mmCIF file of C-alpha atoms in Angstrom:
data_model
loop_
_atom_site.group_PDB
_atom_site.id
_atom_site.type_symbol
_atom_site.label_atom_id
_atom_site.label_comp_id
_atom_site.label_asym_id
_atom_site.label_seq_id
_atom_site.Cartn_x
_atom_site.Cartn_y
_atom_site.Cartn_z
ATOM 1 C CA UNK A 1 -15.516 37.546 -14.261
ATOM 2 C CA UNK A 2 -16.136 35.193 -11.352
ATOM 3 C CA UNK A 3 -14.100 34.805 -8.179
ATOM 4 C CA UNK A 4 -12.638 31.545 -9.430
ATOM 5 C CA UNK A 5 -11.133 33.162 -12.514
ATOM 6 C CA UNK A 6 -9.542 36.037 -10.587
ATOM 7 C CA UNK A 7 -6.727 34.112 -8.931
ATOM 8 C CA UNK A 8 -4.920 31.003 -10.214
ATOM 9 C CA UNK A 9 -4.283 29.971 -6.603
ATOM 10 C CA UNK A 10 -8.012 29.488 -6.061
ATOM 11 C CA UNK A 11 -8.171 26.204 -8.009
ATOM 12 C CA UNK A 12 -5.252 24.784 -6.031
ATOM 13 C CA UNK A 13 -6.938 25.667 -2.766
ATOM 14 C CA UNK A 14 -9.994 23.708 -3.921
ATOM 15 C CA UNK A 15 -7.800 20.752 -4.896
ATOM 16 C CA UNK A 16 -6.177 20.901 -1.468
ATOM 17 C CA UNK A 17 -9.644 20.815 0.134
ATOM 18 C CA UNK A 18 -10.516 17.725 -1.901
ATOM 19 C CA UNK A 19 -7.311 15.975 -0.856
ATOM 20 C CA UNK A 20 -7.742 16.959 2.785
ATOM 21 C CA UNK A 21 -11.219 15.446 2.661
ATOM 22 C CA UNK A 22 -9.831 12.268 1.075
ATOM 23 C CA UNK A 23 -7.125 12.082 3.745
ATOM 24 C CA UNK A 24 -9.756 12.446 6.478
ATOM 25 C CA UNK A 25 -11.605 9.457 4.983
ATOM 26 C CA UNK A 26 -8.409 7.378 4.878
ATOM 27 C CA UNK A 27 -7.564 8.182 8.491
ATOM 28 C CA UNK A 28 -11.149 7.387 9.553
ATOM 29 C CA UNK A 29 -10.825 4.054 7.765
ATOM 30 C CA UNK A 30 -7.589 3.352 9.608
ATOM 31 C CA UNK A 31 -9.255 4.057 12.950
ATOM 32 C CA UNK A 32 -12.257 1.915 12.001
ATOM 33 C CA UNK A 33 -9.905 -0.991 11.234
ATOM 34 C CA UNK A 34 -7.877 -0.750 14.423
ATOM 35 C CA UNK A 35 -8.954 -4.295 15.361
ATOM 36 C CA UNK A 36 -8.799 -5.836 11.865
ATOM 37 C CA UNK A 37 -6.077 -8.511 11.632
ATOM 38 C CA UNK A 38 -3.211 -7.740 9.202
ATOM 39 C CA UNK A 39 -4.550 -4.253 8.420
ATOM 40 C CA UNK A 40 -1.939 -1.677 7.419
ATOM 41 C CA UNK A 41 -2.801 2.031 7.818
ATOM 42 C CA UNK A 42 -3.089 4.019 4.587
ATOM 43 C CA UNK A 43 -2.321 7.665 3.942
ATOM 44 C CA UNK A 44 -2.027 10.005 0.964
ATOM 45 C CA UNK A 45 0.824 12.270 -0.108
ATOM 46 C CA UNK A 46 -0.587 15.209 -2.020
ATOM 47 C CA UNK A 47 1.526 18.112 -0.780
ATOM 48 C CA UNK A 48 4.371 17.313 -3.179
ATOM 49 C CA UNK A 49 1.907 16.922 -6.068
ATOM 50 C CA UNK A 50 0.297 20.306 -5.358
ATOM 51 C CA UNK A 51 3.708 21.927 -4.962
ATOM 52 C CA UNK A 52 4.841 20.579 -8.341
ATOM 53 C CA UNK A 53 1.598 21.686 -10.017
ATOM 54 C CA UNK A 54 1.875 25.187 -8.564
ATOM 55 C CA UNK A 55 5.544 25.445 -9.552
ATOM 56 C CA UNK A 56 4.544 24.522 -13.088
ATOM 57 C CA UNK A 57 1.630 27.008 -13.072
ATOM 58 C CA UNK A 58 3.717 29.931 -11.840
ATOM 59 C CA UNK A 59 6.826 29.140 -13.872
ATOM 60 C CA UNK A 60 9.045 28.290 -10.932
ATOM 61 C CA UNK A 61 11.691 25.737 -11.794
ATOM 62 C CA UNK A 62 12.689 23.404 -9.031
ATOM 63 C CA UNK A 63 13.843 20.161 -10.603
ATOM 64 C CA UNK A 64 14.656 17.868 -7.694
ATOM 65 C CA UNK A 65 14.647 14.729 -9.827
ATOM 66 C CA UNK A 66 17.842 12.755 -10.150
ATOM 67 C CA UNK A 67 18.668 12.465 -13.836
ATOM 68 C CA UNK A 68 19.600 9.045 -15.182
ATOM 69 C CA UNK A 69 23.106 8.862 -16.620
ATOM 70 C CA UNK A 70 23.369 7.825 -20.246
ATOM 71 C CA UNK A 71 26.877 6.558 -20.919
ATOM 72 C CA UNK A 72 26.057 5.368 -24.407
ATOM 73 C CA UNK A 73 24.017 6.869 -27.229
ATOM 74 C CA UNK A 74 22.290 3.479 -27.544
ATOM 75 C CA UNK A 75 20.664 3.787 -24.114
ATOM 76 C CA UNK A 76 16.940 4.419 -24.074
ATOM 77 C CA UNK A 77 15.704 7.707 -22.690
ATOM 78 C CA UNK A 78 13.605 7.510 -19.522
ATOM 79 C CA UNK A 79 9.883 7.988 -19.916
ATOM 80 C CA UNK A 80 8.362 11.198 -18.627
ATOM 81 C CA UNK A 81 5.679 10.374 -16.090
ATOM 82 C CA UNK A 82 3.319 13.080 -14.965
ATOM 83 C CA UNK A 83 1.445 12.398 -11.749
ATOM 84 C CA UNK A 84 -2.293 12.966 -11.872
ATOM 85 C CA UNK A 85 -2.884 13.316 -8.167
ATOM 86 C CA UNK A 86 -1.755 12.335 -4.716
ATOM 87 C CA UNK A 87 -0.137 9.003 -4.016
ATOM 88 C CA UNK A 88 -1.855 6.619 -1.602
ATOM 89 C CA UNK A 89 0.640 4.602 0.389
ATOM 90 C CA UNK A 90 0.782 2.302 3.394
ATOM 91 C CA UNK A 91 2.020 4.173 6.436
ATOM 92 C CA UNK A 92 4.535 1.844 8.004
ATOM 93 C CA UNK A 93 7.090 2.112 10.746
ATOM 94 C CA UNK A 94 4.876 1.128 13.634
ATOM 95 C CA UNK A 95 5.231 -2.179 15.362
ATOM 96 C CA UNK A 96 2.594 -4.652 14.291
ATOM 97 C CA UNK A 97 0.687 -6.332 17.060
ATOM 98 C CA UNK A 98 0.395 -10.102 17.347
ATOM 99 C CA UNK A 99 -2.522 -10.074 14.876
ATOM 100 C CA UNK A 100 -0.420 -8.248 12.249
ATOM 101 C CA UNK A 101 -2.311 -4.955 12.558
ATOM 102 C CA UNK A 102 -0.010 -1.900 12.615
ATOM 103 C CA UNK A 103 -2.578 0.850 13.274
ATOM 104 C CA UNK A 104 -1.456 3.098 16.135
ATOM 105 C CA UNK A 105 -4.522 4.843 17.528
ATOM 106 C CA UNK A 106 -2.452 7.714 18.966
ATOM 107 C CA UNK A 107 -0.827 8.420 15.596
ATOM 108 C CA UNK A 108 -4.130 8.228 13.749
ATOM 109 C CA UNK A 109 -5.957 10.588 16.101
ATOM 110 C CA UNK A 110 -3.117 13.132 16.011
ATOM 111 C CA UNK A 111 -2.984 12.943 12.189
ATOM 112 C CA UNK A 112 -6.766 13.395 12.077
ATOM 113 C CA UNK A 113 -6.486 16.470 14.295
ATOM 114 C CA UNK A 114 -3.729 17.999 12.152
ATOM 115 C CA UNK A 115 -5.666 17.284 8.973
ATOM 116 C CA UNK A 116 -8.822 18.816 10.413
ATOM 117 C CA UNK A 117 -6.979 22.010 11.386
ATOM 118 C CA UNK A 118 -5.472 22.278 7.893
ATOM 119 C CA UNK A 119 -8.899 21.764 6.305
ATOM 120 C CA UNK A 120 -10.427 24.498 8.478
ATOM 121 C CA UNK A 121 -7.520 26.836 7.657
ATOM 122 C CA UNK A 122 -8.074 26.289 3.932
ATOM 123 C CA UNK A 123 -11.798 27.006 4.268
ATOM 124 C CA UNK A 124 -11.067 30.178 6.243
ATOM 125 C CA UNK A 125 -8.530 31.373 3.678
ATOM 126 C CA UNK A 126 -10.961 30.776 0.812
ATOM 127 C CA UNK A 127 -13.656 32.737 2.651
ATOM 128 C CA UNK A 128 -11.187 35.566 3.263
ATOM 129 C CA UNK A 129 -10.080 35.488 -0.373
ATOM 130 C CA UNK A 130 -13.664 35.726 -1.569
ATOM 131 C CA UNK A 131 -14.418 38.477 0.949
ATOM 132 C CA UNK A 132 -11.525 40.621 -0.296
ATOM 133 C CA UNK A 133 -12.816 40.541 -3.860
ATOM 134 C CA UNK A 134 -16.392 41.130 -2.758
ATOM 135 C CA UNK A 135 -15.238 44.157 -0.752
ATOM 136 C CA UNK A 136 -13.278 45.511 -3.720
ATOM 137 C CA UNK A 137 -16.278 45.146 -6.011
ATOM 138 C CA UNK A 138 -18.631 46.702 -3.458
ATOM 139 C CA UNK A 139 -16.241 49.611 -2.831
ATOM 140 C CA UNK A 140 -15.902 50.337 -6.539
ATOM 141 C CA UNK A 141 -19.643 51.097 -6.716
ATOM 142 C CA UNK A 142 -19.154 54.122 -4.462
ATOM 143 C CA UNK A 143 -16.512 55.761 -6.664
#
């Protein structure tokens, strides 16, 4: 049995690393386009996707979706849509400059810093997770 198969959380930690890396690329792109006319900063929302996937994996029910009312039996049922990953969106809410660009360098650098810290925390937790199992296996040899 490998380390990956031991804990179901392990695969979600790797997905989170992938998304953190993707977010770092998006933020870097926003900073690189700080002087591009009409550029809108992009970001990715993956925390809600990972939370939903983990709730499904561990059997936790947290249905926060507003159900559509059906007042007649002739109404069509809504389609079930399952998200396959994070959602890339345009981060808005900042005043656009005269050239139409709405990248705020202060916001982007602070978001990059937060993302970097979260990435490093995930790497550290995965190393710790692996170390715990390695220690348990090594200790069992001495019994």
